[in-house]
mmCIF file of C-alpha atoms and ligand atoms in Angstrom:
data_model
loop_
_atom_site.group_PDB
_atom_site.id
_atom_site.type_symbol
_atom_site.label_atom_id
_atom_site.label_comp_id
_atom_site.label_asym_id
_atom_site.label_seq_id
_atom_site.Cartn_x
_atom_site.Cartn_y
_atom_site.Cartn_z
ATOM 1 C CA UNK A 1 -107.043 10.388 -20.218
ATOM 2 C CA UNK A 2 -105.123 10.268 -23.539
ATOM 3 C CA UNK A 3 -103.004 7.254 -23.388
ATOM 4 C CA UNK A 4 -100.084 6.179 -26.073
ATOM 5 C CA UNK A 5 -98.995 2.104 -25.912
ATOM 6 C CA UNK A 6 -96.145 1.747 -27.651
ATOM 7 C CA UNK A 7 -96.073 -2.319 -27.848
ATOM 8 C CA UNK A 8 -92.887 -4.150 -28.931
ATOM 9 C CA UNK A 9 -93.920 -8.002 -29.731
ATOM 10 C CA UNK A 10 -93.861 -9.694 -32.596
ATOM 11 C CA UNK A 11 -96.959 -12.096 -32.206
ATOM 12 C CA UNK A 12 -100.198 -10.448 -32.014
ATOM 13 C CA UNK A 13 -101.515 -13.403 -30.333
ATOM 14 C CA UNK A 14 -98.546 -13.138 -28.012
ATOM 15 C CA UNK A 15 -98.981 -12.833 -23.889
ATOM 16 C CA UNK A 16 -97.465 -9.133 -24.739
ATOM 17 C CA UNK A 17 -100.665 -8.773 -27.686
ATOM 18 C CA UNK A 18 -103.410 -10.237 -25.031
ATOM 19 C CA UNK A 19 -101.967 -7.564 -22.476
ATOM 20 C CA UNK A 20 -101.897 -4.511 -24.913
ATOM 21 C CA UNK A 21 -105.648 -5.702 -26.067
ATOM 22 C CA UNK A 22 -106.555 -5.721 -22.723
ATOM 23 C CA UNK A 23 -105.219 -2.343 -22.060
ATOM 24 C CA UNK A 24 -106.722 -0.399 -25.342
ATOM 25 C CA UNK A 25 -110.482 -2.498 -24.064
ATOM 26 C CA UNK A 26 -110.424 -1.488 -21.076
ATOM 27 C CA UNK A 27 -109.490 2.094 -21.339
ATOM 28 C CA UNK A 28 -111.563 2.762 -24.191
ATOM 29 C CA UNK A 29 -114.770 1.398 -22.415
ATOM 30 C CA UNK A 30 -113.237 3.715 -19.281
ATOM 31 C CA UNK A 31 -114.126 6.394 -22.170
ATOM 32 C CA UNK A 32 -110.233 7.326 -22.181
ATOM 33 C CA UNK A 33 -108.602 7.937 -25.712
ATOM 34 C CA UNK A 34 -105.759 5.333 -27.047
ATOM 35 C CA UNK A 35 -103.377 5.290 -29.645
ATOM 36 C CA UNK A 36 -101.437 2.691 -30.519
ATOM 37 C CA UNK A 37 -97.786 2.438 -31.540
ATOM 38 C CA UNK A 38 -97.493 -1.487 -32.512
ATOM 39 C CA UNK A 39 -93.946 -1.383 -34.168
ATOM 40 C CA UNK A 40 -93.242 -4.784 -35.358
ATOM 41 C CA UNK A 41 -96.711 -4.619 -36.840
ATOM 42 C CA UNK A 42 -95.663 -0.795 -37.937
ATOM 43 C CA UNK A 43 -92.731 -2.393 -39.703
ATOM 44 C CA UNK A 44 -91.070 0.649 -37.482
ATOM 45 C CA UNK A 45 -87.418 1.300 -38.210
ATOM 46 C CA UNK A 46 -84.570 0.555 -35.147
ATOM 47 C CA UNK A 47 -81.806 2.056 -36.358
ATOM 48 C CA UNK A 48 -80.434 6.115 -36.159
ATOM 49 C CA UNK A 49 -78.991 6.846 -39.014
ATOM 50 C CA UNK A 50 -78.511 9.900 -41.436
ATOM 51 C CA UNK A 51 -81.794 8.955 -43.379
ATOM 52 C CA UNK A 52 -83.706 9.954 -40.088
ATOM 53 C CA UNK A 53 -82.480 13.799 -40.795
ATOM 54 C CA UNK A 54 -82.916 15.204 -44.081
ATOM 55 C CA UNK A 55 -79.704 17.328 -44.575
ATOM 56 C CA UNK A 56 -76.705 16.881 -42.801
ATOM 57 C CA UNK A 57 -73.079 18.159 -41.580
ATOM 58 C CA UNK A 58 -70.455 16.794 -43.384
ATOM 59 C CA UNK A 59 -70.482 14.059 -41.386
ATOM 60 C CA UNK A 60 -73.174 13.027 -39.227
ATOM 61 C CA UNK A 61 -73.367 14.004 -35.952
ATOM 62 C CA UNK A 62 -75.536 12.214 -34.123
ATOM 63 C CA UNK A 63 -76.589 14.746 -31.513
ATOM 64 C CA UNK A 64 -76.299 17.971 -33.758
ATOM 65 C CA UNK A 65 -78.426 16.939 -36.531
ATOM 66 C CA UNK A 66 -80.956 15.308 -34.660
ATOM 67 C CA UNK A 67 -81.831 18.360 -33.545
ATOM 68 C CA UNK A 68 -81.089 20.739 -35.966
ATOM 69 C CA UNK A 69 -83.649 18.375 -37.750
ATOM 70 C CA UNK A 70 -86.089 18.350 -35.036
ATOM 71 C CA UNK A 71 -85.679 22.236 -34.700
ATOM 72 C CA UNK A 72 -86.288 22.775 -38.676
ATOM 73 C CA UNK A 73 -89.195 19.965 -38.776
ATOM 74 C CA UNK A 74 -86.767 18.322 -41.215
ATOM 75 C CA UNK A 75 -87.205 14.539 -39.319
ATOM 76 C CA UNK A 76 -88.629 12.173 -40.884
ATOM 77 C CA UNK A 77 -92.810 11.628 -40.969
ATOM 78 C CA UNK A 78 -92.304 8.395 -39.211
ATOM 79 C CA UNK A 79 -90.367 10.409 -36.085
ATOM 80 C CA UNK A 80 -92.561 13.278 -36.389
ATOM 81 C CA UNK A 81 -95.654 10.939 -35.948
ATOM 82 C CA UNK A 82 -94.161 9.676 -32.848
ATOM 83 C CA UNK A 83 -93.200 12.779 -31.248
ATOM 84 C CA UNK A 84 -96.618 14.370 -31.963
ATOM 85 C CA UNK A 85 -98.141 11.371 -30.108
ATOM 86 C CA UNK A 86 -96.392 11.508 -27.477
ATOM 87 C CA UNK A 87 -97.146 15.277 -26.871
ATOM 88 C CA UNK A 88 -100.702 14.333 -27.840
ATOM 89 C CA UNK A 89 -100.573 11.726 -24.634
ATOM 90 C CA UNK A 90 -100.975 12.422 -21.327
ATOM 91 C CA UNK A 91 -100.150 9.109 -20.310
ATOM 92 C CA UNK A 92 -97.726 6.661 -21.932
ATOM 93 C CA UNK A 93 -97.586 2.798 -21.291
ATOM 94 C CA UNK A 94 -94.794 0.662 -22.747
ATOM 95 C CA UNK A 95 -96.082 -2.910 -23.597
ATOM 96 C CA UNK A 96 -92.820 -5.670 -24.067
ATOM 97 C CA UNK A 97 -91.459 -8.801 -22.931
ATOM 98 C CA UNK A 98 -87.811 -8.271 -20.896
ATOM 99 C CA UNK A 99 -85.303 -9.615 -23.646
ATOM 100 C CA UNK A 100 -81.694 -10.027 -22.170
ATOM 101 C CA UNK A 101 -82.767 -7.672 -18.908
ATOM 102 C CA UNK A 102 -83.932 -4.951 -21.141
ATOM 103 C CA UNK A 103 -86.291 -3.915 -23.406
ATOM 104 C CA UNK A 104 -86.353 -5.567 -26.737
ATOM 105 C CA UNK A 105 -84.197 -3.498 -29.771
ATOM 106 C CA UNK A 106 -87.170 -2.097 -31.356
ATOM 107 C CA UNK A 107 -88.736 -0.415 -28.670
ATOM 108 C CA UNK A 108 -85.197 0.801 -27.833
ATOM 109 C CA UNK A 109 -84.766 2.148 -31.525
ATOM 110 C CA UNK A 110 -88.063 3.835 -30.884
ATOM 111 C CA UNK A 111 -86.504 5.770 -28.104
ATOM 112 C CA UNK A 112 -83.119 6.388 -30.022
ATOM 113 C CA UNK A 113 -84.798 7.968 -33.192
ATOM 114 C CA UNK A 114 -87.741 9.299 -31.623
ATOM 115 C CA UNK A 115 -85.940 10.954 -28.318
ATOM 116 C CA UNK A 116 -84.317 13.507 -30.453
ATOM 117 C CA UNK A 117 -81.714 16.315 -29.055
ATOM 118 C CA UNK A 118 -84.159 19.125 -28.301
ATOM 119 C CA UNK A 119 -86.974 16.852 -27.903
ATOM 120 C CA UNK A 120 -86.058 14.795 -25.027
ATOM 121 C CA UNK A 121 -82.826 16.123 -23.953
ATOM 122 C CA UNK A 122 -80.908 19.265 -24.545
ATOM 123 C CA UNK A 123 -83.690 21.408 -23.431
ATOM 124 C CA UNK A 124 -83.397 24.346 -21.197
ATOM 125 C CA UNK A 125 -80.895 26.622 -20.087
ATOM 126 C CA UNK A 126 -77.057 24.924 -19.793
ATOM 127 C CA UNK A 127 -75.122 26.609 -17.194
ATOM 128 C CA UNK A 128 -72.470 26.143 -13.744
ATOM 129 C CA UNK A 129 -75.697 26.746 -11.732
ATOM 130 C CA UNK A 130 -78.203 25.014 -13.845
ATOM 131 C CA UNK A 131 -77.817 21.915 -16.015
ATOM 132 C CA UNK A 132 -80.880 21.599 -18.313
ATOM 133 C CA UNK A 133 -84.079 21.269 -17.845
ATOM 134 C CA UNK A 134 -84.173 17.193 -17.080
ATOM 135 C CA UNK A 135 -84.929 14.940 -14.299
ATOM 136 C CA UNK A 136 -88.591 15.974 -13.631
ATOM 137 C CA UNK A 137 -88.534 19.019 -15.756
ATOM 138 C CA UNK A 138 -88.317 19.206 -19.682
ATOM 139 C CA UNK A 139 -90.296 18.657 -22.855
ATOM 140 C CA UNK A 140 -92.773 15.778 -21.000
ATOM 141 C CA UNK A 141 -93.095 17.209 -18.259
ATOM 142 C CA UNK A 142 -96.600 16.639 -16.614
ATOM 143 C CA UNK A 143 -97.219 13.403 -18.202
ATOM 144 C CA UNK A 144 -97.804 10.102 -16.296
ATOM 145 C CA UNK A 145 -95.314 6.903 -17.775
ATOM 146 C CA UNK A 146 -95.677 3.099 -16.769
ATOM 147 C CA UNK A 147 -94.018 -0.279 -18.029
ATOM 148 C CA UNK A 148 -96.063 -3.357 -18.374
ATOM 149 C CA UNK A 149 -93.178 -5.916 -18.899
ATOM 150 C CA UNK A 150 -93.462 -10.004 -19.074
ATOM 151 C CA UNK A 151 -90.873 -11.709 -17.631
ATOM 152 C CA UNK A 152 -89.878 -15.123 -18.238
ATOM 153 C CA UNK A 153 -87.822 -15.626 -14.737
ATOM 154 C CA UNK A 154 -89.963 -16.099 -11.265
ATOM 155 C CA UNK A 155 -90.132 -13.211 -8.799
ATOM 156 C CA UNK A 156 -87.631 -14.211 -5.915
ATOM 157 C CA UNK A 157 -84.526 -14.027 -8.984
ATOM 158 C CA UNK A 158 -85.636 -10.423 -8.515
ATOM 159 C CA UNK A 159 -86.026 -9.539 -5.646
ATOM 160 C CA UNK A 160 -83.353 -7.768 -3.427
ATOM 161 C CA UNK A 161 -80.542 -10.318 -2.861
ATOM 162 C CA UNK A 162 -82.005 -12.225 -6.345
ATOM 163 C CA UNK A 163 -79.837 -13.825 -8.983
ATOM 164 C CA UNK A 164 -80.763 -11.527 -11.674
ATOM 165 C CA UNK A 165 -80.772 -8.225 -9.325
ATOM 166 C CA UNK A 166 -83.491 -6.510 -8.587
ATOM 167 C CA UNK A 167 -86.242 -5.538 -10.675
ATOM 168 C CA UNK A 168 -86.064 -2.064 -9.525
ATOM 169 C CA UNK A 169 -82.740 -1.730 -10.406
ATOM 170 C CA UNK A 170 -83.313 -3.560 -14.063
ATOM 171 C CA UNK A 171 -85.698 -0.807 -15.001
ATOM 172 C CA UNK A 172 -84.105 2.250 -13.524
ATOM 173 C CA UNK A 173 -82.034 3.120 -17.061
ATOM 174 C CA UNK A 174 -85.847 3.022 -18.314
ATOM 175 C CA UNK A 175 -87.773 4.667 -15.698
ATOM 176 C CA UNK A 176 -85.464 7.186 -15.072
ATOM 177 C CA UNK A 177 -83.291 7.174 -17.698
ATOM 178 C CA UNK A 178 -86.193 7.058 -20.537
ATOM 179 C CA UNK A 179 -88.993 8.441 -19.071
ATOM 180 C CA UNK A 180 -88.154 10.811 -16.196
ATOM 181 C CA UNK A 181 -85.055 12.193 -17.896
ATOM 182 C CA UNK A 182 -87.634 14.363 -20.191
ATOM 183 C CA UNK A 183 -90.063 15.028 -17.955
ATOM 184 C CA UNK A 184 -92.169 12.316 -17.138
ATOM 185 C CA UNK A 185 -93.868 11.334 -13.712
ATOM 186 C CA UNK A 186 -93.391 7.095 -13.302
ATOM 187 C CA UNK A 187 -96.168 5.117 -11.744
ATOM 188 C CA UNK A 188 -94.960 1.847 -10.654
ATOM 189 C CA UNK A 189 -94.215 -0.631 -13.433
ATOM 190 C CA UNK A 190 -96.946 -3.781 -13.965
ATOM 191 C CA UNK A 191 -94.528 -6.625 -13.760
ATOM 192 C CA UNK A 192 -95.754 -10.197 -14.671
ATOM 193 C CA UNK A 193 -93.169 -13.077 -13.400
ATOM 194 C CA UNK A 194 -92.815 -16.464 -14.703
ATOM 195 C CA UNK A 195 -94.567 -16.230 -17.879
ATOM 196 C CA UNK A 196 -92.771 -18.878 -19.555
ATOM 197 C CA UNK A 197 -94.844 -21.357 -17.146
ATOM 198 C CA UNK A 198 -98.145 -19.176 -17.350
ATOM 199 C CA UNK A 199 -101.394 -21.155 -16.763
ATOM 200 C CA UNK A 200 -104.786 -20.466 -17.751
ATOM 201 C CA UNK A 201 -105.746 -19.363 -13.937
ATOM 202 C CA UNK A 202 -102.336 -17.647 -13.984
ATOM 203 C CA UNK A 203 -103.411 -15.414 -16.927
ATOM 204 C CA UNK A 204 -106.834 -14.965 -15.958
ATOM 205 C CA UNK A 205 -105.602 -13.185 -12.770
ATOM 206 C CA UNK A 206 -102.768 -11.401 -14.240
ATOM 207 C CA UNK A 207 -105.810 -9.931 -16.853
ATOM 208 C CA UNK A 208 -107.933 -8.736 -13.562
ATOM 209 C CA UNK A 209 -104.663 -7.022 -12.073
ATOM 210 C CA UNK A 210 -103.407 -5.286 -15.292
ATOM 211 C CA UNK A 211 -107.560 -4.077 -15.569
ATOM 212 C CA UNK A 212 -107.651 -2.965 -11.777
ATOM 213 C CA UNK A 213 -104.133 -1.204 -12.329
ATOM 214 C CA UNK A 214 -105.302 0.655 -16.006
ATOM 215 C CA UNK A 215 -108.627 1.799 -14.151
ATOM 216 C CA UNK A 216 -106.459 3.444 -11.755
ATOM 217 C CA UNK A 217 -103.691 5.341 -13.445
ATOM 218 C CA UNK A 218 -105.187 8.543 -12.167
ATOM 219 C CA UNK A 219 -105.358 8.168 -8.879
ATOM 220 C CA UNK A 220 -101.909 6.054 -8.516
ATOM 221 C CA UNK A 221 -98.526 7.997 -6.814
ATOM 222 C CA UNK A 222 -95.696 8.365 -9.202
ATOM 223 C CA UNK A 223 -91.904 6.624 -8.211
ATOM 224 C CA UNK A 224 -90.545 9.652 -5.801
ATOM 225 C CA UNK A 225 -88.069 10.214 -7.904
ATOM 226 C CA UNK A 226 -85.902 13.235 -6.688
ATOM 227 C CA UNK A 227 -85.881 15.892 -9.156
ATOM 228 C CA UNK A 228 -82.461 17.483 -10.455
ATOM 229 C CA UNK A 229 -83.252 21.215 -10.057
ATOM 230 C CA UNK A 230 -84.541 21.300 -6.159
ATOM 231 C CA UNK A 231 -81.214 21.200 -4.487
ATOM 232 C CA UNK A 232 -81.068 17.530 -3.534
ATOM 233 C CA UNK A 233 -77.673 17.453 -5.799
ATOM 234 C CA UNK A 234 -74.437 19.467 -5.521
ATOM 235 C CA UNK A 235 -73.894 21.810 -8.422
ATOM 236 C CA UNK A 236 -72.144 21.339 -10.380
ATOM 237 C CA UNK A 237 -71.043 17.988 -9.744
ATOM 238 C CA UNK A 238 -74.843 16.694 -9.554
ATOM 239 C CA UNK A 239 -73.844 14.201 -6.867
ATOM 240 C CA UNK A 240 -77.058 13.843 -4.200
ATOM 241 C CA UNK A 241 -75.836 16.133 -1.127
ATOM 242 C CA UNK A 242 -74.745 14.363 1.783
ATOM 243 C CA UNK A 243 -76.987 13.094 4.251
ATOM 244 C CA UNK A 244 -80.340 13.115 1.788
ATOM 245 C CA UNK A 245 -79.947 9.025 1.384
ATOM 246 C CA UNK A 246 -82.405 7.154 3.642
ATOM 247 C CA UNK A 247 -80.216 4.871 5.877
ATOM 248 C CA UNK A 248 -78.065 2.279 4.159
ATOM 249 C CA UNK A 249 -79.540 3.085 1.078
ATOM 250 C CA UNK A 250 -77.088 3.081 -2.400
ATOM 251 C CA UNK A 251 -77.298 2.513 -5.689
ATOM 252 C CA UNK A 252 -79.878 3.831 -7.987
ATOM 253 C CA UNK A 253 -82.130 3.654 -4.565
ATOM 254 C CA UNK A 254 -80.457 7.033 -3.565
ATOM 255 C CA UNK A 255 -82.649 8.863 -6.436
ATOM 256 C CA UNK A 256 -85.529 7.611 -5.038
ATOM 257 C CA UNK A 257 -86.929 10.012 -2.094
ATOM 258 C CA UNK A 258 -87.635 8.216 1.109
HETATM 259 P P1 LIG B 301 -95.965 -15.962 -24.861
HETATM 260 O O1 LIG B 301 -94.864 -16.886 -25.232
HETATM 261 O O2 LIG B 301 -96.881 -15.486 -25.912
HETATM 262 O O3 LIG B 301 -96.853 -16.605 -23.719
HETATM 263 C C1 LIG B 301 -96.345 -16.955 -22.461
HETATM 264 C C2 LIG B 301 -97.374 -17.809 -21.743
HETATM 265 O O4 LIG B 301 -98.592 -17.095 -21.628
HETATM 266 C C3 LIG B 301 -97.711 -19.125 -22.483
HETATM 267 O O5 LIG B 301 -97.837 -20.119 -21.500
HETATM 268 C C4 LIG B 301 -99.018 -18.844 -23.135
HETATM 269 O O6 LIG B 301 -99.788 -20.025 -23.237
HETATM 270 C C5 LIG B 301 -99.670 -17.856 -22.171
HETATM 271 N N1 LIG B 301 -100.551 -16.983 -22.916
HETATM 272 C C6 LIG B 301 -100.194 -16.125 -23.909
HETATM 273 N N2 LIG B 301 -101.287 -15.466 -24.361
HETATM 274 C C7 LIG B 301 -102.335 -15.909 -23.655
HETATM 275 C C8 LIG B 301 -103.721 -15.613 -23.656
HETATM 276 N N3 LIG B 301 -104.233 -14.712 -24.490
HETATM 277 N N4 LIG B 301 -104.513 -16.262 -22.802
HETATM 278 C C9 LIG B 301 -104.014 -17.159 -21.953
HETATM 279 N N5 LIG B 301 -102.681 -17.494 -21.876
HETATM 280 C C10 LIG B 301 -101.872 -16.873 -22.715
HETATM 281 N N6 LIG B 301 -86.666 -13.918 -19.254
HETATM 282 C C11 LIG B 301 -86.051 -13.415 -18.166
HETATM 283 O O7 LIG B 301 -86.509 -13.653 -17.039
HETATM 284 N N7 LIG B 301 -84.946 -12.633 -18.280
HETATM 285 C C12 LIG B 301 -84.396 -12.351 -19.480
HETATM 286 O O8 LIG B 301 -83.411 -11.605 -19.536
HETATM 287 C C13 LIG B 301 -84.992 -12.906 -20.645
HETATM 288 N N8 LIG B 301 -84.449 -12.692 -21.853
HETATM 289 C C14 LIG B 301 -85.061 -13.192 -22.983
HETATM 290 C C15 LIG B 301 -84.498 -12.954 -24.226
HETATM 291 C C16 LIG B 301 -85.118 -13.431 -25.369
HETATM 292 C C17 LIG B 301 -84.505 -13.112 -26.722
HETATM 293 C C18 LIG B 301 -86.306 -14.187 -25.266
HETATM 294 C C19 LIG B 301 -86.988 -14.712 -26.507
HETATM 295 C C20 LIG B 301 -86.860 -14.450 -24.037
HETATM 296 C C21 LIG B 301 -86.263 -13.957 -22.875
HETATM 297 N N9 LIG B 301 -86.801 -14.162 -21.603
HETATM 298 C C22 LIG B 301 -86.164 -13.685 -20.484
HETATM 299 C C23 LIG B 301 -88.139 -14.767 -21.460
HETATM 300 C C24 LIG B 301 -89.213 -13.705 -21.823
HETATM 301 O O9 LIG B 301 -89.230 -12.659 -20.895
HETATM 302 C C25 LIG B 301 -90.583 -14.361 -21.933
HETATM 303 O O10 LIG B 301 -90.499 -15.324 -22.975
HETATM 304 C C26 LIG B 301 -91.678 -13.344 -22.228
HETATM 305 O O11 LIG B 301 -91.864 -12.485 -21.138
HETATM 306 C C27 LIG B 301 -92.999 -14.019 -22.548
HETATM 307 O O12 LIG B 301 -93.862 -13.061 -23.141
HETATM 308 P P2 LIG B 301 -94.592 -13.414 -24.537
HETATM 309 O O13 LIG B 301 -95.566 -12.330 -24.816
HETATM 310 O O14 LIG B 301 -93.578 -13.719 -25.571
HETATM 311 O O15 LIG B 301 -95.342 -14.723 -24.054
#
C-alpha cells in the first residue's frame, strides 16, 4: 500500500500528532509506503488566490484558471507536489481534530487549492445524458480514502436523534463531497469521541483500535456509496429514481446503497 496522511494540527505532540505517528509506525513496519503532508508544520498556504496560477484572465476566475493552470502545468510547485502525491497514493488518510463540525481551515485550503478544475472535478464528458465523470468515477478513481477525526463532544451528541446531528451526516460534505466526488472509494471514518476528557487507558485503547483499523485497510468494505453514472439518478435532473431509498430513509442516507 502507498498511503498519503495529510495531518492538520498544530501541536506535534498533539492527540492528532500521537495518532498520525501511530499511523506512519505502524504502516511502515506493515512494509507499506507513507508520505506525509503535515501542513501547519509545512507552513502550507489556505488561501486560493491568483498567486496559485501563474498567468491569468483579466480577472481571475476561479474555476477557469485553475485549470487552465493545471492543464498547462502552470500551478504552483507547492500544488503540483500535492497533486502528484495524491496520484502517487493508493490510499489517503486525513488526520484532524473536528473544529466547528468540520475540518479545520487548513486542511480545507488544502482541498480548495489542491482540488483543481480538471483535477478533481470537471473531468469527463459534460452532456444531457452524462454529467461528468464524478461520484465514483474521475481522476481518483480506484483509490481507498478514510478520516481519522478527534472529537471533543461524547458519542450519544452524535448519534441519530443527537444534539449535534449525526456523525454520518457531519462528514458526508467530506466523504462524499471531498473524496468520492473525484473518484475515491470511502472506508468508514476512525472517529475518537470525547477527547477533551481522554485518559491514559482511554488513549491506550484508542492507539490499539486506530493500529487494528490501519492493519486492515485492505481488506475493509468501502461506504456503499451509489455511484452517479449507473442509473440510480434521473438524468438530467440527478435526483435518486423513485423507489431506490431503503424504507424511511432521507437525507444524505439516500446516497448510501442499502
Ligand atoms: P489534545 O488537546 O492534544 O489532547 C486531548 C487529550 O488527549 C488530552 O487529555 C491529552 O492529555 C490526551 N493526549 C494527547 N496526546 C496524548 C498521548 N500521546 N498520549 C496519551 N494521551 C494523550 N468538539 C466538538 O465536539 N465539536 C466541535 O464542533 C468542536 N469544535 C472545536 C473548535 C475549535 C476551534 C477547537 C479548538 C476545539 C473544538 N472542539 C470541538 C474540540 C476538539 O474536537 C478537540 O479539542 C480535539 O478533538 C482534541 O484533539 P487534539 O489533538 O487537539 O487533542
Amino acid at each position: 500500500m502507498r498511503t498519503l496522511i495529510v495531518h492538520a494540527h498544530p501541536e506535534p505532540r498533539s492527540l492528532n500528532g500521537a495518532l498520525k505517528d501511530i499511523a506512519v509506525t505502524t504502516l511502515r513496519d506493515a512494509g507499506h509506503e507513507v508520505q506525509i503532508s503535515d501542513l501547519y508544520a509545512m507552513r502550507w498556504k489556505p488561501t486560493v488566490d491568483a498567486d496559485d496560477f501563474g498567468e491569468t484572465s483579466d480577472r481571475l476566475r476561479v474555476v477557469e484558471d485553475s485549470g487552465h493552470a493545471y492543464d498547462t502545468g502552470t500551478l504552483t510547485a507547492d500544488i503540483a507536489a500535492e497533486q502528484e502525491k495524491l496520484l502517487w497514493a493508493d490510499t489517503v488518510i486525513f488526520q484532524f481534530p473536528l473544529w466547528w463540525y468540520s475540518m479545520p481551515a487548513i486542511l480545507k485550503g488544502w482541498v480548495d487549492r489542491v482540488f483543481t478544475y480538471h483535477f478533481a472535478y470537471g473531468v469527463g464528458e459534460h452532456s444531457d445524458t452524462r454529467y461528468g465523470d464524478r461520484y465514483g468515477e474521475g481522476t481518483l478513481a480506484g483509490k481507498r480514502a478514510m478520516l481519522s477525526v478527534t472529537i471533543g463532544g461524547r458519542e450519544p451528541h452524535y448519534t441519530d436523534r443527537g444534539i449535534n446531528g449525526p456523525i454520518d451526516d457531519l462528514l458526508f460534505p467530506i466523504q462524499h463531497g471531498i473524496f468520492y466526488y473525484p473518484g475515491m472509494d470511502v472506508l468508514p471514518p476512525f472517529v475518537t469521541y470525547g477527547t477533551d476528557r481522554l485518559s491514559a487507558e482511554d488513549f491506550t485503547d484508542t492507539a490499539k483500535a486506530w493500529e487494528q483499523r490501519l492493519l486492515s485497510i485492505e481488506q475493509t468494505d468501502p461506504i456503499a456509496f451509489r455511484t452517479q453514472n449507473s442509473g440510480d439518478y434521473e438524468m438530467p435532473a440527478l435526483r435518486l429514481r423513485e423507489g431506490l431509498e431503503p424504507k424511511g430513509r432521507t437525507g444524505f442516507g439516500l446516497h448510501v446503497r442499502a
